[in-house]
């Protein structure tokens, strides 16, 4: 029996690609791109299953531009490490972060069978930060809540964080980065280059946490 969080990760996969190039309201961005991405997944699912790398590239093309990779990367590193990083190191980590995320979640999204996604009514978007909530029905019939945090960056809405079924993904990655830096003797290059492996470890950690919570 898969863990509650593992099911929740399927929800994230169904939800992450809902972000397209930012335009208009955050709510409309999520709602409109939901329809677009699910239609694309339906049309190309078998091809993506045969060649997952094409799916990772599609996710990067659709999701990458709207993710605040710089802001998320600095948040994951925290001030303690980001202020020591060179511009080249930051850029490399941003790319490794996005690629690792899409590879980590890509296969799970291919298991999504259009069970149902509901975007909640629009909230207050008068400021530079807002949340967009949705619920996704899993393969087991359970309904999982997903909350996006979006911020305006240069006038466009950008994704900053996701909370899936109560699991804060940003915090999970921050903790994993700090742990990796300790294990790597504060070698920033080693941690950046090995981030894909760290994402896998974060998944194992989150699965264990979810398993404990389900007991």
Short mmCIF file of C-alpha atoms in Angstrom, two decimals:
data_model
loop_
_atom_site.label_atom_id
_atom_site.label_comp_id
_atom_site.label_asym_id
_atom_site.label_seq_id
_atom_site.Cartn_x
_atom_site.Cartn_y
_atom_site.Cartn_z
CA UNK A 1 0.00 0.00 0.00
CA UNK A 2 1.53 3.32 -1.05
CA UNK A 3 1.88 6.04 1.53
CA UNK A 4 -0.42 9.01 1.84
CA UNK A 5 2.32 11.35 0.68
CA UNK A 6 3.13 9.18 -2.32
CA UNK A 7 -0.48 9.62 -3.38
CA UNK A 8 -0.13 13.29 -2.61
CA UNK A 9 2.88 13.47 -4.92
CA UNK A 10 0.66 12.25 -7.73
CA UNK A 11 -1.51 15.22 -6.91
CA UNK A 12 1.44 17.56 -7.19
CA UNK A 13 2.32 16.06 -10.52
CA UNK A 14 -1.19 16.62 -11.73
CA UNK A 15 -1.03 20.16 -10.45
CA UNK A 16 2.50 21.39 -11.16
CA UNK A 17 2.08 21.54 -14.93
CA UNK A 18 -0.95 23.74 -14.52
CA UNK A 19 1.34 26.74 -14.58
CA UNK A 20 1.99 28.31 -17.98
CA UNK A 21 3.53 31.62 -19.01
CA UNK A 22 2.16 34.08 -16.50
CA UNK A 23 -0.57 36.41 -17.73
CA UNK A 24 -3.70 37.80 -16.13
CA UNK A 25 -4.79 36.66 -12.70
CA UNK A 26 -3.12 33.86 -10.79
CA UNK A 27 -6.44 32.02 -10.60
CA UNK A 28 -7.05 32.22 -14.36
CA UNK A 29 -3.47 31.15 -14.98
CA UNK A 30 -4.05 27.97 -13.03
CA UNK A 31 -7.53 27.28 -14.41
CA UNK A 32 -6.72 27.90 -18.08
CA UNK A 33 -3.47 25.94 -18.06
CA UNK A 34 -5.12 23.03 -16.28
CA UNK A 35 -7.24 22.44 -19.34
CA UNK A 36 -4.32 22.91 -21.70
CA UNK A 37 -1.87 20.63 -19.90
CA UNK A 38 -4.31 17.80 -19.28
CA UNK A 39 -5.28 17.88 -22.95
CA UNK A 40 -1.61 17.65 -23.91
CA UNK A 41 -1.01 14.80 -21.48
CA UNK A 42 -3.98 12.89 -22.85
CA UNK A 43 -2.76 13.32 -26.41
CA UNK A 44 0.87 12.37 -25.75
CA UNK A 45 0.73 10.06 -22.74
CA UNK A 46 1.80 6.90 -24.55
CA UNK A 47 4.68 8.70 -26.24
CA UNK A 48 5.80 10.14 -22.91
CA UNK A 49 5.66 6.70 -21.31
CA UNK A 50 7.94 5.34 -24.03
CA UNK A 51 10.36 8.26 -23.75
CA UNK A 52 10.08 10.03 -20.36
CA UNK A 53 12.84 12.47 -21.33
CA UNK A 54 10.42 14.09 -23.77
CA UNK A 55 7.99 14.55 -20.91
CA UNK A 56 10.66 16.13 -18.72
CA UNK A 57 11.45 18.52 -21.56
CA UNK A 58 7.75 19.34 -21.95
CA UNK A 59 7.44 20.04 -18.24
CA UNK A 60 10.51 22.26 -18.35
CA UNK A 61 9.13 24.13 -21.35
CA UNK A 62 5.69 24.70 -19.82
CA UNK A 63 6.44 24.97 -16.12
CA UNK A 64 10.00 26.28 -16.14
CA UNK A 65 9.26 29.83 -17.29
CA UNK A 66 6.70 30.47 -14.56
CA UNK A 67 8.67 29.00 -11.66
CA UNK A 68 10.60 31.60 -9.69
CA UNK A 69 13.69 29.41 -9.89
CA UNK A 70 15.97 32.11 -8.51
CA UNK A 71 13.74 32.87 -5.54
CA UNK A 72 13.12 29.20 -4.76
CA UNK A 73 16.81 28.36 -5.10
CA UNK A 74 17.81 31.08 -2.66
CA UNK A 75 15.08 29.94 -0.29
CA UNK A 76 16.31 26.34 -0.43
CA UNK A 77 19.93 27.40 0.09
CA UNK A 78 18.94 29.96 2.75
CA UNK A 79 20.99 33.12 3.26
CA UNK A 80 23.70 31.09 4.99
CA UNK A 81 24.73 29.41 1.75
CA UNK A 82 23.27 31.56 -1.06
CA UNK A 83 25.34 34.59 -0.07
CA UNK A 84 28.48 32.48 -0.57
CA UNK A 85 27.42 31.17 -3.98
CA UNK A 86 28.77 32.69 -7.19
CA UNK A 87 26.36 33.69 -9.97
CA UNK A 88 27.50 30.61 -11.91
CA UNK A 89 26.77 28.34 -8.96
CA UNK A 90 23.33 29.87 -8.47
CA UNK A 91 22.48 29.43 -12.14
CA UNK A 92 23.69 25.82 -12.09
CA UNK A 93 21.63 25.05 -9.00
CA UNK A 94 18.53 26.63 -10.52
CA UNK A 95 18.82 24.38 -13.57
CA UNK A 96 19.60 21.29 -11.50
CA UNK A 97 16.70 22.08 -9.19
CA UNK A 98 14.19 22.35 -12.02
CA UNK A 99 15.49 19.31 -13.87
CA UNK A 100 15.60 17.19 -10.73
CA UNK A 101 12.08 18.24 -9.79
CA UNK A 102 10.64 17.36 -13.19
CA UNK A 103 12.43 14.01 -13.32
CA UNK A 104 11.35 13.21 -9.78
CA UNK A 105 7.70 13.93 -10.40
CA UNK A 106 7.38 13.19 -14.11
CA UNK A 107 6.73 9.46 -13.93
CA UNK A 108 4.08 9.89 -11.25
CA UNK A 109 2.18 12.36 -13.41
CA UNK A 110 1.99 9.73 -16.12
CA UNK A 111 -0.09 7.68 -13.67
CA UNK A 112 -2.71 10.42 -13.45
CA UNK A 113 -5.87 9.35 -15.29
CA UNK A 114 -7.98 12.51 -15.26
CA UNK A 115 -9.82 11.54 -12.08
CA UNK A 116 -10.74 15.16 -11.49
CA UNK A 117 -9.22 18.52 -10.57
CA UNK A 118 -11.19 21.37 -9.03
CA UNK A 119 -9.74 24.86 -8.74
CA UNK A 120 -11.21 26.86 -5.86
CA UNK A 121 -12.74 30.32 -6.49
CA UNK A 122 -10.25 33.16 -6.84
CA UNK A 123 -8.93 34.73 -3.66
CA UNK A 124 -7.54 38.20 -2.99
CA UNK A 125 -4.96 39.03 -5.66
CA UNK A 126 -4.66 42.74 -4.90
CA UNK A 127 -1.13 42.39 -3.51
CA UNK A 128 2.08 40.85 -4.80
CA UNK A 129 1.51 37.48 -3.13
CA UNK A 130 -1.46 35.15 -3.28
CA UNK A 131 -2.52 31.53 -2.96
CA UNK A 132 -4.45 29.38 -5.39
CA UNK A 133 -6.12 26.31 -3.93
CA UNK A 134 -7.30 23.20 -5.70
CA UNK A 135 -8.36 19.67 -4.93
CA UNK A 136 -7.33 16.62 -6.91
CA UNK A 137 -8.98 13.23 -6.80
CA UNK A 138 -6.46 10.39 -6.57
CA UNK A 139 -6.59 6.94 -8.10
CA UNK A 140 -7.92 5.63 -4.78
CA UNK A 141 -10.87 8.04 -4.82
CA UNK A 142 -9.50 10.22 -2.01
CA UNK A 143 -9.41 13.98 -2.53
CA UNK A 144 -6.13 15.80 -1.82
CA UNK A 145 -5.74 19.53 -1.20
CA UNK A 146 -3.01 21.45 -3.01
CA UNK A 147 -2.07 25.04 -2.26
CA UNK A 148 0.15 27.13 -4.51
CA UNK A 149 1.91 30.23 -3.31
CA UNK A 150 2.53 32.71 -6.12
CA UNK A 151 4.36 36.02 -6.09
CA UNK A 152 4.60 38.78 -8.63
CA UNK A 153 8.07 39.04 -10.13
CA UNK A 154 8.50 41.92 -12.59
CA UNK A 155 4.74 42.13 -12.93
CA UNK A 156 4.15 38.43 -13.62
CA UNK A 157 2.87 35.73 -11.31
CA UNK A 158 5.54 33.16 -10.46
CA UNK A 159 5.29 29.95 -8.46
CA UNK A 160 7.16 30.12 -5.13
CA UNK A 161 5.95 27.13 -3.14
CA UNK A 162 3.52 24.22 -3.02
CA UNK A 163 1.86 22.56 -0.05
CA UNK A 164 0.46 19.12 -0.83
CA UNK A 165 -1.87 17.51 1.65
CA UNK A 166 -0.14 19.45 4.44
CA UNK A 167 3.42 18.72 3.27
CA UNK A 168 5.42 21.91 2.62
CA UNK A 169 7.67 21.11 -0.34
CA UNK A 170 9.83 24.22 0.10
CA UNK A 171 10.65 23.36 3.69
CA UNK A 172 11.34 19.75 2.77
CA UNK A 173 13.95 20.82 0.20
CA UNK A 174 15.50 23.41 2.54
CA UNK A 175 16.04 20.78 5.19
CA UNK A 176 17.49 18.40 2.62
CA UNK A 177 19.92 21.02 1.29
CA UNK A 178 21.19 21.88 4.77
CA UNK A 179 21.68 18.19 5.53
CA UNK A 180 23.55 17.65 2.25
CA UNK A 181 25.88 20.57 2.95
CA UNK A 182 26.80 19.09 6.31
CA UNK A 183 27.45 15.66 4.80
CA UNK A 184 29.50 17.21 2.00
CA UNK A 185 31.70 19.23 4.33
CA UNK A 186 30.09 22.53 3.20
CA UNK A 187 31.24 21.86 -0.37
CA UNK A 188 28.70 23.88 -2.36
CA UNK A 189 29.73 22.51 -5.76
CA UNK A 190 29.38 18.93 -4.57
CA UNK A 191 25.91 19.60 -3.18
CA UNK A 192 24.77 21.43 -6.31
CA UNK A 193 26.08 18.75 -8.66
CA UNK A 194 24.49 15.99 -6.60
CA UNK A 195 21.12 17.67 -6.17
CA UNK A 196 19.21 15.07 -8.21
CA UNK A 197 20.26 12.45 -5.67
CA UNK A 198 19.26 14.74 -2.84
CA UNK A 199 15.78 15.11 -4.33
CA UNK A 200 15.47 11.32 -4.29
CA UNK A 201 16.49 11.29 -0.63
CA UNK A 202 13.94 13.99 0.12
CA UNK A 203 11.30 11.75 -1.42
CA UNK A 204 12.33 8.87 0.85
CA UNK A 205 12.21 11.15 3.87
CA UNK A 206 8.77 12.48 2.98
CA UNK A 207 7.44 8.96 2.40
CA UNK A 208 8.64 7.92 5.86
CA UNK A 209 7.01 10.98 7.44
CA UNK A 210 3.78 10.26 5.64
CA UNK A 211 3.88 6.64 6.73
CA UNK A 212 4.24 7.64 10.37
CA UNK A 213 1.40 10.13 10.06
CA UNK A 214 -0.86 7.46 8.57
CA UNK A 215 -0.30 5.05 11.47
#
